[in-house]
Amino acid sequence: MAGKVFFSVSMSLDGFIAPESPEDLMGQQWMELHQWLFPQRYLRERLKLGEGGEEGRDNDIVRETFERTGASVMGKRMFDAGEHAWPEEAPFHTPVFVLTHEKRDPWERPGGTTFHFVNDGIESALGQAREAAGDRDVRIAGGGATIVEYVNAGLIDEFSIALSPVLFGSGIRLFEGVDAGRVALVPVHSEPSPRVTHLTYAVRKR
């Protein structure tokens, strides 16, 4: 049985998930947006940031998100930024399918992450990711434009947002360009934590 297709992102209160410029992806705003994430014990272990870290519901959610994911799909912009920012052992530990026009051989990293470069569209990338994931879920990792492409194509089953108490004012909005007339959302779960509010929705055709 195939798993779900989902995305999971941190979002500012005014609807942004990233700064406009890739050069600012490790800047202060981005760090504030993800201030709930980096102290978590599971993530620290996964990124080999050292021992210790927080345990609790936020940590459980991080672990559950990674454990359910059998493969990921991302856009070229996200890959280009991450290629220079991720550690040698990239944090995915699963196959990752990158949407691009570039012809490139698979790029294998230590720890089980292999990046595959897909030149023939979002449905092809998703099909390859589904096959690689088996009965686990496929995560649309981002960025925002890639997520919206999958939402507009009716290919997202559910999503989760960690709503962070920060304001960006400008940047990349999560749902910029969404075809809202074709998308209906069903609340599944909401859960506050000391740093963010976790919101989960199922996606249905309107």
Coordinates of C-alpha atoms in Angstrom, one line a residue:
M1 CA 0.0 0.0 0.0
A2 CA 1.5 3.4 -1.0
G3 CA 2.1 6.0 1.6
K4 CA 0.9 9.5 1.7
V5 CA 2.4 12.6 -0.1
F6 CA 2.9 15.4 2.4
F7 CA 4.9 18.5 3.2
S8 CA 6.0 19.8 6.5
V9 CA 7.4 23.4 6.9
S10 CA 8.0 26.1 9.4
M11 CA 6.0 29.3 8.6
S12 CA 6.0 32.8 10.0
L13 CA 2.8 34.4 11.3
D14 CA 2.6 36.5 8.2
G15 CA 2.8 33.5 5.9
F16 CA 6.5 33.2 4.8
I17 CA 8.7 30.1 4.8
A18 CA 12.0 31.5 3.5
P19 CA 13.7 34.8 2.7
E20 CA 13.6 36.0 -0.9
S21 CA 17.4 35.6 -1.4
P22 CA 19.1 32.2 -1.1
E23 CA 22.1 34.1 0.4
D24 CA 19.9 34.9 3.4
L25 CA 18.8 31.3 4.1
M26 CA 21.1 31.1 7.1
G27 CA 20.4 34.6 8.3
Q28 CA 18.8 35.8 11.4
Q29 CA 15.2 35.6 10.2
W30 CA 15.6 32.0 9.0
M31 CA 17.2 31.0 12.3
E32 CA 14.3 32.7 14.2
L33 CA 11.8 30.8 12.1
H34 CA 13.4 27.5 13.0
Q35 CA 14.3 28.4 16.6
W36 CA 12.0 25.6 17.7
L37 CA 13.8 23.0 15.6
F38 CA 17.5 23.1 16.2
P39 CA 17.5 22.5 20.0
Q40 CA 15.7 19.2 19.5
R41 CA 17.7 16.1 20.5
Y42 CA 16.6 14.0 17.5
L43 CA 17.7 16.7 15.0
R44 CA 21.0 17.3 16.8
E45 CA 21.7 13.6 16.6
R46 CA 20.7 13.4 13.0
L47 CA 22.9 16.3 12.0
K48 CA 25.7 15.2 14.3
L49 CA 25.6 18.5 16.2
G50 CA 26.7 16.9 19.4
E51 CA 25.1 15.2 22.4
G52 CA 22.2 16.5 24.4
G53 CA 19.2 18.5 23.2
E54 CA 15.6 18.9 24.2
E55 CA 13.1 16.1 24.5
G56 CA 9.3 16.6 24.5
R57 CA 6.6 17.0 22.0
D58 CA 8.6 19.1 19.5
N59 CA 11.3 16.5 19.5
D60 CA 8.7 13.7 18.9
I61 CA 7.2 15.6 16.0
V62 CA 10.7 16.0 14.4
R63 CA 11.4 12.3 14.8
E64 CA 7.9 11.2 13.5
T65 CA 8.4 13.4 10.4
F66 CA 11.7 11.9 9.5
E67 CA 10.6 8.3 10.3
R68 CA 7.5 8.4 8.1
T69 CA 9.5 9.7 5.1
G70 CA 10.8 7.1 2.7
A71 CA 11.8 9.6 0.0
S72 CA 11.7 13.3 -0.7
V73 CA 11.2 15.6 -3.6
M74 CA 12.6 19.1 -3.8
G75 CA 13.1 21.9 -6.3
K76 CA 16.5 23.0 -7.8
R77 CA 16.5 26.2 -5.8
M78 CA 16.3 24.4 -2.5
F79 CA 18.9 21.8 -3.6
D80 CA 21.3 24.6 -4.7
A81 CA 21.1 26.3 -1.3
G82 CA 21.3 23.1 0.6
E83 CA 24.2 21.6 -1.4
H84 CA 26.5 24.2 0.2
A85 CA 24.8 24.2 3.6
W86 CA 24.2 20.6 4.5
P87 CA 26.9 18.6 6.2
E88 CA 28.7 15.9 4.2
E89 CA 26.2 13.4 5.7
A90 CA 23.0 15.2 4.4
P91 CA 20.1 15.0 6.8
F92 CA 17.6 13.0 4.7
H93 CA 19.1 9.5 4.9
T94 CA 16.7 8.5 2.0
P95 CA 16.6 9.0 -1.7
V96 CA 15.9 12.6 -2.7
F97 CA 14.5 13.5 -6.2
V98 CA 15.5 17.0 -7.4
L99 CA 13.4 18.7 -10.1
T100 CA 15.7 20.3 -12.5
H101 CA 16.5 20.9 -16.2
E102 CA 20.1 20.0 -15.5
K103 CA 21.4 16.6 -16.6
R104 CA 23.4 15.1 -13.8
D105 CA 24.3 11.7 -12.5
P106 CA 23.0 10.7 -9.0
W107 CA 24.9 12.2 -6.2
E108 CA 25.4 9.7 -3.3
R109 CA 26.3 11.1 0.1
P110 CA 27.3 9.2 3.3
G111 CA 24.5 8.0 5.6
G112 CA 22.0 6.8 2.9
T113 CA 21.1 10.0 1.1
T114 CA 21.3 9.9 -2.7
F115 CA 20.1 12.8 -4.8
H116 CA 18.5 11.9 -8.2
F117 CA 18.0 14.6 -10.7
V118 CA 14.7 14.5 -12.6
N119 CA 14.3 16.3 -15.9
D120 CA 10.7 15.3 -16.9
G121 CA 8.4 17.0 -14.5
I122 CA 6.7 16.7 -11.1
E123 CA 4.7 13.6 -11.7
S124 CA 7.7 11.7 -12.9
A125 CA 9.6 12.8 -9.8
L126 CA 6.8 11.8 -7.5
G127 CA 6.4 8.4 -9.3
Q128 CA 10.1 7.7 -8.7
A129 CA 9.9 8.8 -5.1
R130 CA 6.8 6.6 -4.5
E131 CA 8.7 3.6 -5.8
A132 CA 11.7 4.4 -3.7
A133 CA 9.6 5.0 -0.5
G134 CA 7.7 1.7 -0.7
D135 CA 5.0 1.8 2.0
R136 CA 6.4 4.9 3.7
D137 CA 5.4 8.5 2.8
V138 CA 6.9 10.9 0.3
R139 CA 7.7 14.3 1.6
I140 CA 7.7 17.3 -0.8
A141 CA 10.6 19.1 0.9
G142 CA 10.3 22.5 -0.9
G143 CA 10.7 25.1 -1.7
G144 CA 7.5 27.1 -1.8
A145 CA 7.1 27.1 -5.6
T146 CA 7.6 23.3 -5.7
I147 CA 5.1 22.7 -2.9
V148 CA 2.5 24.9 -4.7
E149 CA 3.1 23.0 -8.0
Y150 CA 2.1 19.7 -6.2
V151 CA -0.8 21.3 -4.4
N152 CA -2.2 22.7 -7.7
A153 CA -1.8 19.3 -9.4
G154 CA -3.9 17.7 -6.7
L155 CA -1.0 15.5 -5.6
I156 CA -0.7 16.4 -1.9
D157 CA -2.6 14.3 0.7
E158 CA -1.8 16.3 3.8
F159 CA 0.5 18.9 5.2
S160 CA 1.8 20.2 8.5
I161 CA 2.9 23.7 9.5
A162 CA 4.9 24.7 12.5
L163 CA 3.6 28.2 12.9
S164 CA 6.4 30.3 14.4
P165 CA 5.8 33.6 16.4
V166 CA 8.0 35.7 14.0
L167 CA 7.2 38.2 11.3
F168 CA 9.2 38.3 8.0
G169 CA 7.4 41.2 6.2
S170 CA 8.7 39.8 2.8
G171 CA 10.1 36.7 1.3
I172 CA 8.7 33.5 -0.1
R173 CA 5.1 32.9 0.8
L174 CA 4.0 29.3 1.3
F175 CA 0.9 29.5 -0.8
E176 CA 1.9 32.1 -3.4
G177 CA 0.2 31.2 -6.6
V178 CA -2.0 28.4 -5.2
D179 CA -5.2 27.6 -7.1
A180 CA -7.4 28.2 -4.1
G181 CA -10.6 27.5 -6.0
R182 CA -9.6 23.9 -6.5
V183 CA -8.3 23.1 -3.0
A184 CA -10.2 22.4 0.2
L185 CA -8.6 21.8 3.6
V186 CA -9.8 19.6 6.4
P187 CA -8.3 20.3 9.9
V188 CA -6.7 17.1 11.2
H189 CA -4.8 18.2 14.3
S190 CA -3.5 21.3 16.1
E191 CA -1.1 21.2 19.0
P192 CA 0.7 24.1 20.7
S193 CA 4.2 23.7 22.1
P194 CA 6.3 26.2 24.0
R195 CA 7.8 27.7 20.8
V196 CA 5.4 27.0 17.9
T197 CA 1.9 25.8 17.1
H198 CA 1.7 22.6 15.0
L199 CA -1.1 22.5 12.5
T200 CA -2.0 19.5 10.3
Y201 CA -4.5 19.6 7.4
A202 CA -5.8 17.0 4.9
V203 CA -6.1 18.2 1.3
R204 CA -9.2 17.5 -0.7
K205 CA -10.4 18.6 -4.1
R206 CA -13.0 21.4 -3.9

